[in-house]
Amino acid sequence: MDFKKILAALSILTAALCSPVIGATNMQDSSSNLDWQVLNQWQLPQSPVDIVHSLDGKYVFVLTSEHNVLVYTADGKLEGTIPVDKGVNAIDIAPRAEMLYLINGEKNSFTTISVSFIREINTAGAPIRGPENAPVTIALFTDFECPYCSKIEPLIAQVLERNPKNVRLAFKNMPLQFHKFADPAARAALAAEKQGKFWEFHDELFSAEKLSNKVIEDIAVKLDLDLEQWKKDMESPVIRQKVHTDIQDAQKAGVTGTPTIFINGRLLQDRSLQGFQRIIDEELDKK
């Protein structure tokens, strides 16, 4: 076992945890300037052989003597188990745990395994495009002022056109703080939804060359909305809470940028038509 890796993992766990567990031990070595504290400990179901952690400290991977890799969150929750070949005696991972690397001393082999975590994405109350009862849900976290978000829209339209009965799109707002008009644009579109014109407003926002308060209001005029009611809804606590809930859902799912796409809770990495379709087909096969 590589004890340097274990110590490194423990240092990440220490930083990730907010408070010590009951019975935690604090020790100060009188002969040095070392001060240390055990913040967490959980019992492993199998004997550990090697251990690594993601750079952000969110995940810990433990290779066991029973030819499994146990994947834990930093607070000790077992996320899942990946079986590996006999002879695998060392592991490593990519910085965000998106790849697992296996060294097999018996076969003299190196293996790369892609890793993704299936997330429960809350789509209750989200604007939906496509059949409500579709077996596959694309959850899109996006920002109306993000240029990359506008560029992916035509691709998503292709995906929906190609899967008219089996796929639905759930729209989730994630207005980034450094985009001045992303939040008002999100609230404006949700206010338009109350008048049955979310997707029309959505399309106009992404078609705009540059957003401003005037551009946003001009869209409302163009779509013949009841302006007084639209403005009232846009500033309402209900709409503001809806945007805030989307942001919280993004944080729970580990979203750090836009656009971020999940297909039935699986993070999409290959943002091509083929990449979309591969995961959609896999999900349909499960059904």
PDB file of C-alpha atoms in Angstrom:
ATOM      1  CA  MET A   1       0.000   0.000   0.000  1.00  0.00           C
ATOM      2  CA  ASP A   2       1.277   3.492  -0.851  1.00  0.00           C
ATOM      3  CA  PHE A   3       1.117   5.373   2.463  1.00  0.00           C
ATOM      4  CA  LYS A   4       2.017   8.664   0.795  1.00  0.00           C
ATOM      5  CA  LYS A   5      -1.230   8.414  -1.160  1.00  0.00           C
ATOM      6  CA  ILE A   6      -3.137   7.586   2.005  1.00  0.00           C
ATOM      7  CA  LEU A   7      -1.734  10.605   3.822  1.00  0.00           C
ATOM      8  CA  ALA A   8      -2.559  12.818   0.851  1.00  0.00           C
ATOM      9  CA  ALA A   9      -6.118  11.500   0.782  1.00  0.00           C
ATOM     10  CA  LEU A  10      -6.507  12.107   4.496  1.00  0.00           C
ATOM     11  CA  SER A  11      -5.343  15.695   4.069  1.00  0.00           C
ATOM     12  CA  ILE A  12      -8.042  16.239   1.459  1.00  0.00           C
ATOM     13  CA  LEU A  13     -10.651  14.679   3.719  1.00  0.00           C
ATOM     14  CA  THR A  14      -9.576  16.973   6.525  1.00  0.00           C
ATOM     15  CA  ALA A  15     -10.071  20.012   4.324  1.00  0.00           C
ATOM     16  CA  ALA A  16     -13.423  18.776   2.999  1.00  0.00           C
ATOM     17  CA  LEU A  17     -15.099  18.028   6.312  1.00  0.00           C
ATOM     18  CA  CYS A  18     -16.591  20.874   8.323  1.00  0.00           C
ATOM     19  CA  SER A  19     -16.583  19.397  11.794  1.00  0.00           C
ATOM     20  CA  PRO A  20     -14.989  16.526  13.665  1.00  0.00           C
ATOM     21  CA  VAL A  21     -16.880  13.310  14.285  1.00  0.00           C
ATOM     22  CA  ILE A  22     -17.833  12.231  17.765  1.00  0.00           C
ATOM     23  CA  GLY A  23     -14.835  10.781  19.482  1.00  0.00           C
ATOM     24  CA  ALA A  24     -12.374  12.575  17.203  1.00  0.00           C
ATOM     25  CA  THR A  25      -8.850  12.724  18.553  1.00  0.00           C
ATOM     26  CA  ASN A  26      -6.728  15.843  18.689  1.00  0.00           C
ATOM     27  CA  MET A  27      -3.039  15.393  19.244  1.00  0.00           C
ATOM     28  CA  GLN A  28      -0.218  17.873  19.631  1.00  0.00           C
ATOM     29  CA  ASP A  29       3.339  16.643  19.536  1.00  0.00           C
ATOM     30  CA  SER A  30       5.246  18.470  22.265  1.00  0.00           C
ATOM     31  CA  SER A  31       8.539  17.793  20.513  1.00  0.00           C
ATOM     32  CA  SER A  32       7.565  19.515  17.257  1.00  0.00           C
ATOM     33  CA  ASN A  33       5.203  22.026  15.664  1.00  0.00           C
ATOM     34  CA  LEU A  34       2.912  19.267  14.419  1.00  0.00           C
ATOM     35  CA  ASP A  35      -0.766  19.538  15.346  1.00  0.00           C
ATOM     36  CA  TRP A  36      -3.116  16.960  13.894  1.00  0.00           C
ATOM     37  CA  GLN A  37      -6.699  15.772  14.277  1.00  0.00           C
ATOM     38  CA  VAL A  38      -8.665  12.732  13.106  1.00  0.00           C
ATOM     39  CA  LEU A  39     -11.829  14.128  11.589  1.00  0.00           C
ATOM     40  CA  ASN A  40     -13.403  11.035  10.074  1.00  0.00           C
ATOM     41  CA  GLN A  41     -13.012   7.304   9.810  1.00  0.00           C
ATOM     42  CA  TRP A  42     -15.148   4.593   8.280  1.00  0.00           C
ATOM     43  CA  GLN A  43     -14.814   0.848   8.257  1.00  0.00           C
ATOM     44  CA  LEU A  44     -13.971  -0.663   4.872  1.00  0.00           C
ATOM     45  CA  PRO A  45     -15.766  -3.895   3.897  1.00  0.00           C
ATOM     46  CA  GLN A  46     -12.618  -5.215   2.180  1.00  0.00           C
ATOM     47  CA  SER A  47      -8.877  -4.938   2.795  1.00  0.00           C
ATOM     48  CA  PRO A  48      -7.359  -1.841   1.105  1.00  0.00           C
ATOM     49  CA  VAL A  49      -4.474  -2.173  -1.342  1.00  0.00           C
ATOM     50  CA  ASP A  50      -4.224   1.353  -2.763  1.00  0.00           C
ATOM     51  CA  ILE A  51      -6.071   4.655  -2.431  1.00  0.00           C
ATOM     52  CA  VAL A  52      -6.395   7.891  -4.433  1.00  0.00           C
ATOM     53  CA  HIS A  53      -8.554  10.990  -4.230  1.00  0.00           C
ATOM     54  CA  SER A  54      -9.859  13.539  -6.696  1.00  0.00           C
ATOM     55  CA  LEU A  55      -8.114  16.895  -6.793  1.00  0.00           C
ATOM     56  CA  ASP A  56     -11.212  18.699  -5.481  1.00  0.00           C
ATOM     57  CA  GLY A  57     -11.443  16.311  -2.538  1.00  0.00           C
ATOM     58  CA  LYS A  58     -14.953  15.130  -3.405  1.00  0.00           C
ATOM     59  CA  TYR A  59     -14.184  11.461  -4.034  1.00  0.00           C
ATOM     60  CA  VAL A  60     -11.921   8.751  -2.647  1.00  0.00           C
ATOM     61  CA  PHE A  61     -11.170   5.560  -4.621  1.00  0.00           C
ATOM     62  CA  VAL A  62     -10.012   2.497  -2.674  1.00  0.00           C
ATOM     63  CA  LEU A  63      -8.556  -0.556  -4.448  1.00  0.00           C
ATOM     64  CA  THR A  64      -9.214  -3.676  -2.368  1.00  0.00           C
ATOM     65  CA  SER A  65      -7.704  -7.148  -2.131  1.00  0.00           C
ATOM     66  CA  GLU A  66     -10.971  -8.556  -3.492  1.00  0.00           C
ATOM     67  CA  HIS A  67     -10.394  -6.925  -6.892  1.00  0.00           C
ATOM     68  CA  ASN A  68     -12.805  -4.027  -6.481  1.00  0.00           C
ATOM     69  CA  VAL A  69     -12.476  -0.266  -6.487  1.00  0.00           C
ATOM     70  CA  LEU A  70     -14.763   1.238  -3.847  1.00  0.00           C
ATOM     71  CA  VAL A  71     -15.806   4.810  -4.660  1.00  0.00           C
ATOM     72  CA  TYR A  72     -16.587   6.999  -1.650  1.00  0.00           C
ATOM     73  CA  THR A  73     -17.582  10.601  -1.143  1.00  0.00           C
ATOM     74  CA  ALA A  74     -15.325  12.570   1.195  1.00  0.00           C
ATOM     75  CA  ASP A  75     -17.726  11.993   4.101  1.00  0.00           C
ATOM     76  CA  GLY A  76     -17.617   8.216   3.713  1.00  0.00           C
ATOM     77  CA  LYS A  77     -20.722   7.512   1.623  1.00  0.00           C
ATOM     78  CA  LEU A  78     -20.175   4.572  -0.733  1.00  0.00           C
ATOM     79  CA  GLU A  79     -21.195   5.725  -4.221  1.00  0.00           C
ATOM     80  CA  GLY A  80     -20.521   2.413  -5.954  1.00  0.00           C
ATOM     81  CA  THR A  81     -18.122  -0.408  -6.741  1.00  0.00           C
ATOM     82  CA  ILE A  82     -16.061  -1.013  -9.896  1.00  0.00           C
ATOM     83  CA  PRO A  83     -14.825  -4.599 -10.354  1.00  0.00           C
ATOM     84  CA  VAL A  84     -11.258  -4.908 -11.663  1.00  0.00           C
ATOM     85  CA  ASP A  85      -9.085  -7.753 -12.927  1.00  0.00           C
ATOM     86  CA  LYS A  86      -7.007  -9.903 -10.624  1.00  0.00           C
ATOM     87  CA  GLY A  87      -3.493  -8.529 -10.617  1.00  0.00           C
ATOM     88  CA  VAL A  88      -4.445  -4.843 -10.481  1.00  0.00           C
ATOM     89  CA  ASN A  89      -2.155  -3.530  -7.774  1.00  0.00           C
ATOM     90  CA  ALA A  90      -2.184   0.253  -8.253  1.00  0.00           C
ATOM     91  CA  ILE A  91      -4.732   2.893  -9.211  1.00  0.00           C
ATOM     92  CA  ASP A  92      -4.838   6.566 -10.051  1.00  0.00           C
ATOM     93  CA  ILE A  93      -7.514   8.993 -11.257  1.00  0.00           C
ATOM     94  CA  ALA A  94      -7.887  12.121 -13.356  1.00  0.00           C
ATOM     95  CA  PRO A  95      -8.164  15.410 -11.388  1.00  0.00           C
ATOM     96  CA  ARG A  96     -11.986  15.458 -11.308  1.00  0.00           C
ATOM     97  CA  ALA A  97     -12.344  11.676 -11.055  1.00  0.00           C
ATOM     98  CA  GLU A  98     -13.637  11.411 -14.609  1.00  0.00           C
ATOM     99  CA  MET A  99     -11.065   8.727 -15.427  1.00  0.00           C
ATOM    100  CA  LEU A 100      -9.788   5.765 -13.406  1.00  0.00           C
ATOM    101  CA  TYR A 101      -6.352   4.328 -14.253  1.00  0.00           C
ATOM    102  CA  LEU A 102      -5.425   0.730 -13.414  1.00  0.00           C
ATOM    103  CA  ILE A 103      -1.968  -0.849 -13.285  1.00  0.00           C
ATOM    104  CA  ASN A 104      -1.964  -4.657 -13.547  1.00  0.00           C
ATOM    105  CA  GLY A 105       1.331  -6.113 -12.358  1.00  0.00           C
ATOM    106  CA  GLU A 106       0.479  -9.651 -13.446  1.00  0.00           C
ATOM    107  CA  LYS A 107      -0.557  -8.779 -17.001  1.00  0.00           C
ATOM    108  CA  ASN A 108       1.834  -5.833 -17.362  1.00  0.00           C
ATOM    109  CA  SER A 109      -1.116  -3.764 -18.523  1.00  0.00           C
ATOM    110  CA  PHE A 110      -2.453  -0.236 -18.106  1.00  0.00           C
ATOM    111  CA  THR A 111      -6.241   0.330 -18.332  1.00  0.00           C
ATOM    112  CA  THR A 112      -8.268   3.531 -18.505  1.00  0.00           C
ATOM    113  CA  ILE A 113     -11.892   3.501 -17.337  1.00  0.00           C
ATOM    114  CA  SER A 114     -14.247   6.448 -17.791  1.00  0.00           C
ATOM    115  CA  VAL A 115     -16.176   7.271 -14.616  1.00  0.00           C
ATOM    116  CA  SER A 116     -19.376   9.259 -14.279  1.00  0.00           C
ATOM    117  CA  PHE A 117     -21.755   9.668 -11.370  1.00  0.00           C
ATOM    118  CA  ILE A 118     -25.484   9.352 -11.999  1.00  0.00           C
ATOM    119  CA  ARG A 119     -27.273  12.286 -10.396  1.00  0.00           C
ATOM    120  CA  GLU A 120     -30.884  12.805  -9.419  1.00  0.00           C
ATOM    121  CA  ILE A 121     -31.788  16.003 -11.253  1.00  0.00           C
ATOM    122  CA  ASN A 122     -34.867  17.804  -9.990  1.00  0.00           C
ATOM    123  CA  THR A 123     -36.973  18.702 -13.034  1.00  0.00           C
ATOM    124  CA  ALA A 124     -40.218  19.425 -11.177  1.00  0.00           C
ATOM    125  CA  GLY A 125     -41.685  22.664 -12.503  1.00  0.00           C
ATOM    126  CA  ALA A 126     -38.965  23.072 -15.135  1.00  0.00           C
ATOM    127  CA  PRO A 127     -39.992  24.208 -18.632  1.00  0.00           C
ATOM    128  CA  ILE A 128     -40.273  21.069 -20.767  1.00  0.00           C
ATOM    129  CA  ARG A 129     -39.869  20.641 -24.513  1.00  0.00           C
ATOM    130  CA  GLY A 130     -40.983  17.241 -25.819  1.00  0.00           C
ATOM    131  CA  PRO A 131     -43.368  14.565 -24.500  1.00  0.00           C
ATOM    132  CA  GLU A 132     -44.004  14.868 -20.758  1.00  0.00           C
ATOM    133  CA  ASN A 133     -43.832  11.083 -20.323  1.00  0.00           C
ATOM    134  CA  ALA A 134     -40.713  10.521 -22.455  1.00  0.00           C
ATOM    135  CA  PRO A 135     -38.445   7.773 -21.022  1.00  0.00           C
ATOM    136  CA  VAL A 136     -35.311   9.880 -21.502  1.00  0.00           C
ATOM    137  CA  THR A 137     -34.860  13.343 -19.977  1.00  0.00           C
ATOM    138  CA  ILE A 138     -32.149  15.762 -21.019  1.00  0.00           C
ATOM    139  CA  ALA A 139     -31.556  18.212 -18.168  1.00  0.00           C
ATOM    140  CA  LEU A 140     -29.811  21.314 -19.470  1.00  0.00           C
ATOM    141  CA  PHE A 141     -28.178  23.768 -17.061  1.00  0.00           C
ATOM    142  CA  THR A 142     -27.658  26.950 -19.019  1.00  0.00           C
ATOM    143  CA  ASP A 143     -27.138  30.723 -18.982  1.00  0.00           C
ATOM    144  CA  PHE A 144     -28.836  33.072 -21.463  1.00  0.00           C
ATOM    145  CA  GLU A 145     -25.725  35.245 -21.664  1.00  0.00           C
ATOM    146  CA  CYS A 146     -23.316  32.339 -22.230  1.00  0.00           C
ATOM    147  CA  PRO A 147     -22.110  32.154 -25.868  1.00  0.00           C
ATOM    148  CA  TYR A 148     -21.428  28.424 -25.601  1.00  0.00           C
ATOM    149  CA  CYS A 149     -25.014  27.853 -24.437  1.00  0.00           C
ATOM    150  CA  SER A 150     -26.438  29.557 -27.500  1.00  0.00           C
ATOM    151  CA  LYS A 151     -24.155  27.527 -29.777  1.00  0.00           C
ATOM    152  CA  ILE A 152     -25.363  24.195 -28.401  1.00  0.00           C
ATOM    153  CA  GLU A 153     -29.040  25.019 -28.940  1.00  0.00           C
ATOM    154  CA  PRO A 154     -29.132  23.877 -32.614  1.00  0.00           C
ATOM    155  CA  LEU A 155     -27.558  20.552 -31.620  1.00  0.00           C
ATOM    156  CA  ILE A 156     -30.162  19.964 -28.923  1.00  0.00           C
ATOM    157  CA  ALA A 157     -32.887  20.794 -31.442  1.00  0.00           C
ATOM    158  CA  GLN A 158     -31.441  18.092 -33.713  1.00  0.00           C
ATOM    159  CA  VAL A 159     -31.478  15.582 -30.864  1.00  0.00           C
ATOM    160  CA  LEU A 160     -35.138  16.315 -30.083  1.00  0.00           C
ATOM    161  CA  GLU A 161     -36.076  16.127 -33.760  1.00  0.00           C
ATOM    162  CA  ARG A 162     -34.331  12.777 -34.059  1.00  0.00           C
ATOM    163  CA  ASN A 163     -36.089  11.379 -30.954  1.00  0.00           C
ATOM    164  CA  PRO A 164     -39.589  12.922 -31.039  1.00  0.00           C
ATOM    165  CA  LYS A 165     -41.278  10.295 -28.855  1.00  0.00           C
ATOM    166  CA  ASN A 166     -38.532   9.199 -26.492  1.00  0.00           C
ATOM    167  CA  VAL A 167     -36.731  12.358 -25.356  1.00  0.00           C
ATOM    168  CA  ARG A 168     -37.772  15.481 -23.501  1.00  0.00           C
ATOM    169  CA  LEU A 169     -35.711  18.536 -22.591  1.00  0.00           C
ATOM    170  CA  ALA A 170     -35.901  20.039 -19.090  1.00  0.00           C
ATOM    171  CA  PHE A 171     -34.572  23.594 -18.934  1.00  0.00           C
ATOM    172  CA  LYS A 172     -32.621  24.561 -15.805  1.00  0.00           C
ATOM    173  CA  ASN A 173     -31.345  28.092 -15.224  1.00  0.00           C
ATOM    174  CA  MET A 174     -27.805  28.643 -14.024  1.00  0.00           C
ATOM    175  CA  PRO A 175     -27.136  32.367 -14.437  1.00  0.00           C
ATOM    176  CA  LEU A 176     -23.448  32.962 -13.808  1.00  0.00           C
ATOM    177  CA  GLN A 177     -22.597  35.860 -11.504  1.00  0.00           C
ATOM    178  CA  PHE A 178     -20.229  37.534 -13.962  1.00  0.00           C
ATOM    179  CA  HIS A 179     -23.000  37.749 -16.600  1.00  0.00           C
ATOM    180  CA  LYS A 180     -24.915  40.918 -15.714  1.00  0.00           C
ATOM    181  CA  PHE A 181     -28.094  40.116 -17.633  1.00  0.00           C
ATOM    182  CA  ALA A 182     -28.227  36.336 -17.155  1.00  0.00           C
ATOM    183  CA  ASP A 183     -30.382  36.497 -14.020  1.00  0.00           C
ATOM    184  CA  PRO A 184     -32.910  39.055 -15.355  1.00  0.00           C
ATOM    185  CA  ALA A 185     -33.083  37.111 -18.606  1.00  0.00           C
ATOM    186  CA  ALA A 186     -33.826  33.896 -16.682  1.00  0.00           C
ATOM    187  CA  ARG A 187     -36.559  35.587 -14.673  1.00  0.00           C
ATOM    188  CA  ALA A 188     -37.961  37.234 -17.812  1.00  0.00           C
ATOM    189  CA  ALA A 189     -38.293  33.888 -19.590  1.00  0.00           C
ATOM    190  CA  LEU A 190     -39.957  32.287 -16.571  1.00  0.00           C
ATOM    191  CA  ALA A 191     -42.338  35.238 -16.337  1.00  0.00           C
ATOM    192  CA  ALA A 192     -43.169  34.720 -20.021  1.00  0.00           C
ATOM    193  CA  GLU A 193     -43.888  31.075 -19.214  1.00  0.00           C
ATOM    194  CA  LYS A 194     -46.818  32.240 -17.094  1.00  0.00           C
ATOM    195  CA  GLN A 195     -48.291  33.613 -20.326  1.00  0.00           C
ATOM    196  CA  GLY A 196     -47.504  30.437 -22.256  1.00  0.00           C
ATOM    197  CA  LYS A 197     -44.501  31.797 -24.132  1.00  0.00           C
ATOM    198  CA  PHE A 198     -41.382  30.502 -22.379  1.00  0.00           C
ATOM    199  CA  TRP A 199     -39.854  28.774 -25.385  1.00  0.00           C
ATOM    200  CA  GLU A 200     -40.569  31.712 -27.687  1.00  0.00           C
ATOM    201  CA  PHE A 201     -38.858  34.020 -25.172  1.00  0.00           C
ATOM    202  CA  HIS A 202     -36.044  31.476 -24.785  1.00  0.00           C
ATOM    203  CA  ASP A 203     -35.418  31.431 -28.545  1.00  0.00           C
ATOM    204  CA  GLU A 204     -35.412  35.226 -28.788  1.00  0.00           C
ATOM    205  CA  LEU A 205     -32.955  35.579 -25.897  1.00  0.00           C
ATOM    206  CA  PHE A 206     -30.478  33.186 -27.479  1.00  0.00           C
ATOM    207  CA  SER A 207     -30.913  34.887 -30.863  1.00  0.00           C
ATOM    208  CA  ALA A 208     -30.086  38.329 -29.453  1.00  0.00           C
ATOM    209  CA  GLU A 209     -26.637  39.631 -30.359  1.00  0.00           C
ATOM    210  CA  LYS A 210     -26.167  41.163 -26.921  1.00  0.00           C
ATOM    211  CA  LEU A 211     -28.467  41.246 -23.911  1.00  0.00           C
ATOM    212  CA  SER A 212     -29.552  44.350 -22.047  1.00  0.00           C
ATOM    213  CA  ASN A 213     -32.618  45.361 -20.057  1.00  0.00           C
ATOM    214  CA  LYS A 214     -33.999  47.069 -23.172  1.00  0.00           C
ATOM    215  CA  VAL A 215     -33.424  44.000 -25.359  1.00  0.00           C
ATOM    216  CA  ILE A 216     -35.186  41.808 -22.801  1.00  0.00           C
ATOM    217  CA  GLU A 217     -38.186  44.148 -22.614  1.00  0.00           C
ATOM    218  CA  ASP A 218     -38.272  44.505 -26.410  1.00  0.00           C
ATOM    219  CA  ILE A 219     -38.674  40.727 -26.641  1.00  0.00           C
ATOM    220  CA  ALA A 220     -41.670  40.906 -24.305  1.00  0.00           C
ATOM    221  CA  VAL A 221     -43.190  43.571 -26.549  1.00  0.00           C
ATOM    222  CA  LYS A 222     -42.455  41.554 -29.697  1.00  0.00           C
ATOM    223  CA  LEU A 223     -44.179  38.494 -28.211  1.00  0.00           C
ATOM    224  CA  ASP A 224     -47.212  40.638 -27.306  1.00  0.00           C
ATOM    225  CA  LEU A 225     -47.048  39.838 -23.608  1.00  0.00           C
ATOM    226  CA  ASP A 226     -49.104  41.641 -20.994  1.00  0.00           C
ATOM    227  CA  LEU A 227     -46.200  43.875 -20.007  1.00  0.00           C
ATOM    228  CA  GLU A 228     -47.557  44.981 -16.653  1.00  0.00           C
ATOM    229  CA  GLN A 229     -48.188  41.395 -15.542  1.00  0.00           C
ATOM    230  CA  TRP A 230     -44.901  40.206 -17.056  1.00  0.00           C
ATOM    231  CA  LYS A 231     -42.896  42.808 -15.113  1.00  0.00           C
ATOM    232  CA  LYS A 232     -44.764  41.957 -11.930  1.00  0.00           C
ATOM    233  CA  ASP A 233     -44.110  38.237 -12.366  1.00  0.00           C
ATOM    234  CA  MET A 234     -40.469  38.842 -13.259  1.00  0.00           C
ATOM    235  CA  GLU A 235     -39.864  40.547  -9.904  1.00  0.00           C
ATOM    236  CA  SER A 236     -42.026  38.160  -7.871  1.00  0.00           C
ATOM    237  CA  PRO A 237     -40.562  36.044  -5.033  1.00  0.00           C
ATOM    238  CA  VAL A 238     -41.940  32.929  -6.740  1.00  0.00           C
ATOM    239  CA  ILE A 239     -39.911  33.477  -9.913  1.00  0.00           C
ATOM    240  CA  ARG A 240     -36.799  34.462  -7.970  1.00  0.00           C
ATOM    241  CA  GLN A 241     -37.111  31.309  -5.867  1.00  0.00           C
ATOM    242  CA  LYS A 242     -37.483  29.193  -9.001  1.00  0.00           C
ATOM    243  CA  VAL A 243     -34.160  30.494 -10.334  1.00  0.00           C
ATOM    244  CA  HIS A 244     -32.557  30.023  -6.918  1.00  0.00           C
ATOM    245  CA  THR A 245     -33.807  26.417  -6.783  1.00  0.00           C
ATOM    246  CA  ASP A 246     -32.246  25.721 -10.181  1.00  0.00           C
ATOM    247  CA  ILE A 247     -28.933  27.101  -8.944  1.00  0.00           C
ATOM    248  CA  GLN A 248     -29.121  24.918  -5.826  1.00  0.00           C
ATOM    249  CA  ASP A 249     -29.906  21.878  -7.990  1.00  0.00           C
ATOM    250  CA  ALA A 250     -26.862  22.693 -10.116  1.00  0.00           C
ATOM    251  CA  GLN A 251     -24.647  22.828  -7.039  1.00  0.00           C
ATOM    252  CA  LYS A 252     -26.002  19.493  -5.773  1.00  0.00           C
ATOM    253  CA  ALA A 253     -25.219  17.924  -9.146  1.00  0.00           C
ATOM    254  CA  GLY A 254     -21.670  19.315  -9.116  1.00  0.00           C
ATOM    255  CA  VAL A 255     -22.258  21.705 -12.010  1.00  0.00           C
ATOM    256  CA  THR A 256     -19.488  24.289 -12.280  1.00  0.00           C
ATOM    257  CA  GLY A 257     -20.099  25.842 -15.706  1.00  0.00           C
ATOM    258  CA  THR A 258     -22.542  26.201 -18.573  1.00  0.00           C
ATOM    259  CA  PRO A 259     -23.802  24.505 -20.557  1.00  0.00           C
ATOM    260  CA  THR A 260     -23.864  21.304 -18.516  1.00  0.00           C
ATOM    261  CA  ILE A 261     -26.037  18.439 -19.739  1.00  0.00           C
ATOM    262  CA  PHE A 262     -27.318  15.330 -17.998  1.00  0.00           C
ATOM    263  CA  ILE A 263     -29.173  12.504 -19.771  1.00  0.00           C
ATOM    264  CA  ASN A 264     -31.229  10.563 -17.243  1.00  0.00           C
ATOM    265  CA  GLY A 265     -28.781  11.804 -14.641  1.00  0.00           C
ATOM    266  CA  ARG A 266     -25.661  10.858 -16.623  1.00  0.00           C
ATOM    267  CA  LEU A 267     -23.246  13.687 -17.356  1.00  0.00           C
ATOM    268  CA  LEU A 268     -22.783  14.151 -21.102  1.00  0.00           C
ATOM    269  CA  GLN A 269     -19.099  14.469 -22.007  1.00  0.00           C
ATOM    270  CA  ASP A 270     -19.243  13.939 -25.782  1.00  0.00           C
ATOM    271  CA  ARG A 271     -21.267  16.933 -26.995  1.00  0.00           C
ATOM    272  CA  SER A 272     -21.836  15.665 -30.501  1.00  0.00           C
ATOM    273  CA  LEU A 273     -24.975  14.275 -32.104  1.00  0.00           C
ATOM    274  CA  GLN A 274     -23.406  10.819 -31.841  1.00  0.00           C
ATOM    275  CA  GLY A 275     -22.524  11.413 -28.194  1.00  0.00           C
ATOM    276  CA  PHE A 276     -26.099  12.376 -27.349  1.00  0.00           C
ATOM    277  CA  GLN A 277     -27.551   9.455 -29.285  1.00  0.00           C
ATOM    278  CA  ARG A 278     -25.231   6.877 -27.754  1.00  0.00           C
ATOM    279  CA  ILE A 279     -26.406   7.655 -24.213  1.00  0.00           C
ATOM    280  CA  ILE A 280     -30.045   8.006 -25.307  1.00  0.00           C
ATOM    281  CA  ASP A 281     -29.918   4.570 -26.958  1.00  0.00           C
ATOM    282  CA  GLU A 282     -28.268   3.056 -23.877  1.00  0.00           C
ATOM    283  CA  GLU A 283     -31.003   4.493 -21.676  1.00  0.00           C
ATOM    284  CA  LEU A 284     -33.720   3.219 -24.003  1.00  0.00           C
ATOM    285  CA  ASP A 285     -32.138  -0.241 -23.938  1.00  0.00           C
ATOM    286  CA  LYS A 286     -32.429  -0.201 -20.145  1.00  0.00           C
ATOM    287  CA  LYS A 287     -36.158   0.421 -20.468  1.00  0.00           C
TER     288      LYS A 287
END
